[in-house]
CSV table of C-alpha atoms in Angstrom, one decimal:
chain,number,residue,atom,x,y,z
X,1,UNK,CA,82.9,45.7,78.3
X,2,UNK,CA,80.4,43.1,77.4
X,3,UNK,CA,77.4,45.0,78.9
X,4,UNK,CA,76.5,42.2,81.4
X,5,UNK,CA,77.6,44.3,84.4
X,6,UNK,CA,78.7,41.0,86.1
X,7,UNK,CA,82.3,41.7,87.1
X,8,UNK,CA,82.7,41.1,90.8
X,9,UNK,CA,79.2,39.6,91.2
X,10,UNK,CA,80.2,36.6,89.1
X,11,UNK,CA,83.2,36.0,91.3
X,12,UNK,CA,81.1,36.3,94.4
X,13,UNK,CA,78.4,33.9,93.1
X,14,UNK,CA,81.1,31.4,92.1
X,15,UNK,CA,82.7,31.6,95.6
X,16,UNK,CA,79.2,31.2,97.2
X,17,UNK,CA,78.6,28.1,95.1
X,18,UNK,CA,82.0,26.6,95.9
X,19,UNK,CA,81.6,27.3,99.7
X,20,UNK,CA,78.1,25.9,99.7
X,21,UNK,CA,79.3,22.7,97.9
X,22,UNK,CA,82.1,22.3,100.5
X,23,UNK,CA,79.6,22.8,103.3
X,24,UNK,CA,77.2,20.2,101.8
X,25,UNK,CA,79.8,17.6,101.4
X,26,UNK,CA,81.6,18.2,104.6
X,27,UNK,CA,78.4,18.2,106.6
X,28,UNK,CA,77.3,15.0,104.9
X,29,UNK,CA,80.5,13.2,105.6
X,30,UNK,CA,80.4,14.3,109.3
X,31,UNK,CA,76.8,13.1,109.4
X,32,UNK,CA,77.7,9.7,107.9
X,33,UNK,CA,80.4,9.3,110.6
X,34,UNK,CA,77.9,10.2,113.2
X,35,UNK,CA,75.4,7.7,111.8
X,36,UNK,CA,78.0,4.9,111.9
X,37,UNK,CA,78.9,5.7,115.5
X,38,UNK,CA,75.3,6.0,116.7
X,39,UNK,CA,73.2,3.5,114.7
X,40,UNK,CA,75.8,0.9,113.7
X,41,UNK,CA,77.8,0.4,116.8
X,42,UNK,CA,78.3,-3.4,116.3
X,43,UNK,CA,78.6,-5.5,113.1
X,44,UNK,CA,75.3,-7.2,113.9
X,45,UNK,CA,73.4,-4.0,112.8
X,46,UNK,CA,73.5,-5.2,109.2
X,47,UNK,CA,70.4,-3.2,108.0
X,48,UNK,CA,71.7,0.1,109.4
X,49,UNK,CA,75.2,-0.5,108.0
X,50,UNK,CA,73.6,-1.3,104.6
X,51,UNK,CA,71.5,1.8,104.6
X,52,UNK,CA,74.3,4.1,105.5
X,53,UNK,CA,76.7,2.5,103.0
X,54,UNK,CA,74.1,2.8,100.3
X,55,UNK,CA,73.8,6.5,101.1
X,56,UNK,CA,77.6,6.9,100.6
X,57,UNK,CA,77.4,5.0,97.3
X,58,UNK,CA,74.6,7.2,96.0
X,59,UNK,CA,76.6,10.3,96.9
X,60,UNK,CA,79.6,8.9,94.9
X,61,UNK,CA,77.2,8.2,91.9
X,62,UNK,CA,75.7,11.7,92.1
X,63,UNK,CA,79.1,13.3,92.2
X,64,UNK,CA,80.4,11.2,89.3
X,65,UNK,CA,77.4,11.8,87.1
X,66,UNK,CA,77.4,15.6,87.8
X,67,UNK,CA,81.1,15.9,86.8
X,68,UNK,CA,80.5,14.4,83.3
X,69,UNK,CA,80.9,16.9,80.6
X,70,UNK,CA,77.5,16.5,79.0
X,71,UNK,CA,75.6,16.9,82.2
X,72,UNK,CA,77.1,20.2,83.3
X,73,UNK,CA,75.5,20.1,86.8
X,74,UNK,CA,78.6,20.8,88.9
X,75,UNK,CA,79.3,19.8,92.4
X,76,UNK,CA,76.7,22.1,94.0
X,77,UNK,CA,73.8,20.1,92.7
X,78,UNK,CA,75.2,16.7,93.7
X,79,UNK,CA,76.3,18.2,97.0
X,80,UNK,CA,72.8,19.4,97.7
X,81,UNK,CA,71.4,15.9,96.8
X,82,UNK,CA,74.0,14.3,99.0
X,83,UNK,CA,73.1,16.4,101.9
X,84,UNK,CA,69.4,15.8,101.4
X,85,UNK,CA,69.8,12.0,101.1
X,86,UNK,CA,72.0,12.0,104.2
X,87,UNK,CA,69.3,13.8,106.1
X,88,UNK,CA,66.7,11.3,104.8
X,89,UNK,CA,68.9,8.4,105.9
X,90,UNK,CA,69.5,9.9,109.3
X,91,UNK,CA,65.7,10.5,109.7
X,92,UNK,CA,65.0,6.9,108.7
X,93,UNK,CA,67.5,5.5,111.2
X,94,UNK,CA,66.2,7.8,114.0
X,95,UNK,CA,62.7,6.5,113.3
X,96,UNK,CA,63.5,2.9,113.8
X,97,UNK,CA,61.8,1.1,116.7
X,98,UNK,CA,63.9,0.8,119.9
X,99,UNK,CA,66.3,-2.1,119.7
X,100,UNK,CA,69.9,-3.2,120.0
X,101,UNK,CA,71.0,-1.0,117.1
X,102,UNK,CA,69.0,2.1,118.0
X,103,UNK,CA,70.0,4.2,121.0
X,104,UNK,CA,67.3,5.5,123.4
X,105,UNK,CA,65.5,8.6,122.5
X,106,UNK,CA,67.5,11.6,123.8
X,107,UNK,CA,67.7,15.3,123.2
X,108,UNK,CA,69.6,14.5,120.1
X,109,UNK,CA,66.5,13.0,118.6
X,110,UNK,CA,64.6,16.3,119.4
X,111,UNK,CA,67.3,18.2,117.6
X,112,UNK,CA,66.9,16.0,114.5
X,113,UNK,CA,63.1,16.6,114.6
X,114,UNK,CA,63.7,20.4,114.8
X,115,UNK,CA,66.1,20.3,111.9
X,116,UNK,CA,63.6,18.3,109.9
X,117,UNK,CA,60.9,20.8,110.6
X,118,UNK,CA,63.2,23.7,109.5
X,119,UNK,CA,64.3,21.9,106.3
C-alpha cells in the first residue's frame, strides 16, 4: 500500500466530480433553451439573442481552456463557471424592463429570485 488510505474514497470523489460536472452542463444547456424560448421568442429581440449566444460561447471557451494539458482544471471547474454565467445571464434577462421581448412577471420570476437568494 502507498499509505494514503484513499482506495474507495478516490473513486467516490471522482464519481462525484463527474456527476457534478454533468449536472452543471446539463442544467446550463436546459437553462439556455429556456432563455431562448422565454426571452428571445422573435428574431427582433437582438439584444437578448446576443447575450444568450455570448453565454454559450463563453461556456465553450471555458471548456476548451480547461481541457488544455497545461491548465489541468478539468470539466468540473468550467462546468461550475458555465452554470454560474448561465445563472447571471438569466438574472440579467429577468431584470429587463417590460417590453416586447420580456414576458410579464409571473411566479417563474419569483422562483428565479428565490434561486438567486439561495445561490
